[in-house]
Amino acid sequence: MPDAERAVCELQARCVGIEDAERRQECLVAAETLRRTLGAPKASEPNAARAVEVPEAVSEAEAEAEPRRGIWGRVTGLLKRDRPQPAAVPEPLPAQITDQAAEPVSEPTIEPEPTLSEVAISRTTVDRTVLEIPSHFVGEVTAHRKLVRDRQLIAVDDRVLFEGDVWRESKIREGNRVEVQKVSSLFGERYRIIGPSKRAVTANRIRCERVELNTDDRRKCSLLPDG
């Protein structure tokens, strides 16, 4: 048996004895490649070997180096060439520290919601004087004032104040006794006042007991003691 064929057979026998399945398969592939390169007849593979794809033939540089390194050196080269090289794992990049991460993060200041102060609801009692004026009575003129256009103010018993007409004809003066008669209250309290001359005065009552008075009425109500 030629030396080349014997070397291939020995290589295949050694390959079958390898326990690691991956290494065993690589060895059988290298033996098959060597057999094709040397032109040796194909040997029967053992039942345990699986049919694999035959790699490409060796390069010219390897063929020239074959006489120098021998058959076993070539087999070792084939094993190294056919063995897959582990992929290079890139080194992890250093963690990038941003300026924002380096600086302490200040939490937003949450201002407390303003609390509404308790508002005390107070009740103000307003004294309101209600005068019960008879529809017909006799009283004394306690104050009197002449107004323009023959009008006049007549205060009776320091309680009620009237504004009426015909000052000249009525001849009502302070200290006189007058008769007061209520005429109508539809458009305000209207009265008829009769003095010494018996000339009736048509008058309106000014409600000085009210809390809110305009400037003119306040000035007129000053004739009353409580005005």
XYZ file of C-alpha atoms in Angstrom:
227
model
C 0.000 0.000 0.000
C 1.426 3.403 -0.911
C 2.545 5.610 1.952
C -0.041 8.281 1.108
C -2.935 5.829 1.174
C -1.680 4.255 4.382
C -1.409 7.692 6.012
C -4.991 8.503 5.032
C -6.229 5.221 6.473
C -4.355 5.779 9.719
C -5.767 9.300 9.926
C -9.326 8.065 9.467
C -8.786 5.420 12.147
C -7.535 8.086 14.542
C -10.453 10.355 13.701
C -12.971 7.642 14.612
C -11.322 7.301 18.015
C -11.877 10.978 18.931
C -14.632 11.288 21.590
C -15.622 14.870 20.811
C -18.139 14.724 17.958
C -17.194 18.111 16.532
C -13.473 17.401 16.566
C -14.100 13.931 15.149
C -16.081 15.373 12.250
C -13.371 17.946 11.524
C -10.755 15.209 11.481
C -12.738 13.075 9.008
C -13.238 16.090 6.738
C -9.485 16.761 6.796
C -8.730 13.109 5.972
C -11.140 13.206 3.022
C -9.548 16.421 1.779
C -6.097 14.893 2.091
C -7.229 11.790 0.221
C -8.520 13.859 -2.683
C -5.361 15.934 -2.761
C -3.048 12.904 -2.855
C -5.262 11.016 -5.312
C -5.714 8.077 -2.972
C -8.761 5.835 -3.488
C -11.746 6.650 -1.355
C -11.812 4.549 1.810
C -14.960 3.284 3.347
C -16.021 5.509 6.180
C -17.172 3.909 9.428
C -20.881 3.779 10.201
C -20.482 6.322 13.000
C -19.226 9.040 10.575
C -21.862 11.206 8.945
C -21.752 12.400 5.358
C -20.427 15.962 5.333
C -19.803 18.571 2.748
C -16.245 18.347 1.320
C -14.360 21.608 1.675
C -12.497 23.234 -1.153
C -9.020 21.951 -2.175
C -5.921 23.350 -0.531
C -4.321 26.452 -1.961
C -1.152 26.442 -4.071
C 0.920 27.830 -1.198
C -0.121 24.903 0.992
C 0.659 22.434 -1.813
C 4.164 23.880 -2.201
C 4.746 23.673 1.530
C 3.555 20.024 1.641
C 6.987 18.345 0.979
C 8.545 20.444 3.742
C 6.021 19.803 6.541
C 4.971 16.243 5.726
C 1.581 14.573 5.623
C 0.776 15.035 9.331
C 1.700 18.676 9.221
C -0.702 19.135 6.335
C -3.450 17.344 8.217
C -2.877 19.681 11.175
C -3.110 22.676 8.842
C -6.362 21.400 7.376
C -7.793 20.940 10.833
C -6.853 24.482 11.820
C -8.234 25.908 8.593
C -11.547 24.079 8.753
C -12.095 24.714 12.449
C -14.390 27.719 12.896
C -12.734 30.609 14.663
C -14.616 32.194 17.544
C -16.104 35.537 16.687
C -14.414 38.498 18.267
C -16.543 39.983 20.963
C -16.305 43.789 20.961
C -15.302 45.301 24.231
C -18.095 47.165 25.933
C -17.831 50.900 25.636
C -17.347 52.804 28.888
C -20.512 54.216 30.296
C -21.041 57.740 29.146
C -21.660 60.081 32.025
C -23.443 63.184 30.958
C -23.231 66.441 32.765
C -26.861 66.132 33.653
C -26.317 62.715 35.267
C -23.202 63.911 37.074
C -24.966 66.845 38.652
C -27.473 66.132 41.393
C -31.009 66.337 40.131
C -32.935 68.911 42.072
C -36.522 67.961 42.657
C -39.092 70.624 41.778
C -40.338 72.536 44.724
C -44.030 71.917 45.259
C -45.611 74.874 46.906
C -48.470 74.066 49.229
C -51.854 75.096 48.009
C -53.110 78.191 49.747
C -55.740 77.389 52.272
C -58.807 79.523 52.272
C -59.283 81.319 55.513
C -62.513 80.639 57.261
C -64.868 83.506 56.711
C -67.230 84.090 59.549
C -70.677 85.001 58.363
C -71.945 87.624 60.665
C -75.421 88.998 60.945
C -75.913 92.675 61.422
C -79.196 93.627 63.003
C -80.465 96.954 61.776
C -82.931 98.646 64.003
C -85.870 99.783 61.963
C -88.369 102.122 63.476
C -91.899 101.618 62.295
C -94.169 104.514 63.071
C -97.779 103.726 63.658
C -99.403 106.971 62.587
C -103.152 107.266 63.072
C -105.154 108.106 59.989
C -106.591 111.149 61.781
C -105.062 112.968 64.769
C -104.296 116.396 66.230
C -100.735 117.441 67.068
C -98.449 120.373 67.813
C -96.107 121.975 65.305
C -92.687 121.599 66.965
C -90.596 122.855 64.030
C -91.290 124.763 60.829
C -89.278 125.913 57.850
C -90.175 127.852 54.720
C -88.990 126.432 51.398
C -88.897 127.898 47.905
C -91.940 128.086 45.657
C -94.304 128.582 48.587
C -93.541 125.183 50.086
C -92.868 124.378 53.734
C -91.621 121.744 56.199
C -93.875 120.958 59.177
C -92.670 118.805 62.106
C -95.485 117.519 64.344
C -94.855 116.344 67.919
C -91.129 115.898 67.113
C -92.061 112.562 65.575
C -93.218 113.059 62.005
C -92.130 115.463 59.267
C -94.268 116.695 56.404
C -93.458 118.654 53.266
C -96.446 120.581 51.903
C -97.605 123.536 49.849
C -99.406 126.882 50.378
C -97.084 128.184 53.053
C -98.410 131.737 52.679
C -102.118 130.882 52.829
C -101.942 128.208 55.515
C -100.188 130.539 57.964
C -98.924 127.577 59.959
C -96.215 128.515 62.447
C -94.262 126.766 65.181
C -96.403 126.093 68.270
C -99.717 125.916 66.377
C -102.115 123.035 66.848
C -102.911 121.341 63.565
C -105.277 118.641 62.429
C -103.623 115.840 60.387
C -105.656 113.486 58.233
C -104.305 110.677 56.038
C -105.572 110.896 52.482
C -103.823 108.189 50.421
C -100.856 105.858 50.557
C -100.896 104.594 46.963
C -98.101 106.883 45.773
C -96.577 107.497 49.175
C -98.076 108.734 52.399
C -100.156 111.804 51.533
C -101.828 113.907 54.223
C -104.054 116.956 54.638
C -102.954 119.393 57.342
C -105.328 122.131 58.554
C -103.988 125.024 60.614
C -105.403 128.217 62.132
C -106.445 129.649 58.765
C -108.425 126.549 57.917
C -106.592 126.444 54.583
C -105.740 122.792 54.011
C -102.142 121.936 53.191
C -101.547 118.913 50.956
C -98.346 117.283 52.188
C -96.167 114.188 51.811
C -94.548 112.541 54.814
C -90.753 112.276 54.736
C -89.755 108.924 56.223
C -86.884 110.060 58.389
C -86.851 106.713 60.237
C -85.255 105.025 57.244
C -81.608 103.972 57.572
C -80.622 105.153 54.110
C -81.526 108.704 53.182
C -80.364 110.854 50.327
C -78.616 114.109 51.028
C -81.694 116.281 50.563
C -83.915 114.208 52.851
C -81.188 114.014 55.495
C -80.939 117.789 55.505
C -84.715 118.140 55.863
C -84.910 115.532 58.621
C -82.555 117.637 60.725
C -85.712 119.463 61.953
C -86.521 116.449 64.098
C -84.614 115.854 67.341
C -83.468 112.421 66.146
C -82.646 113.715 62.705
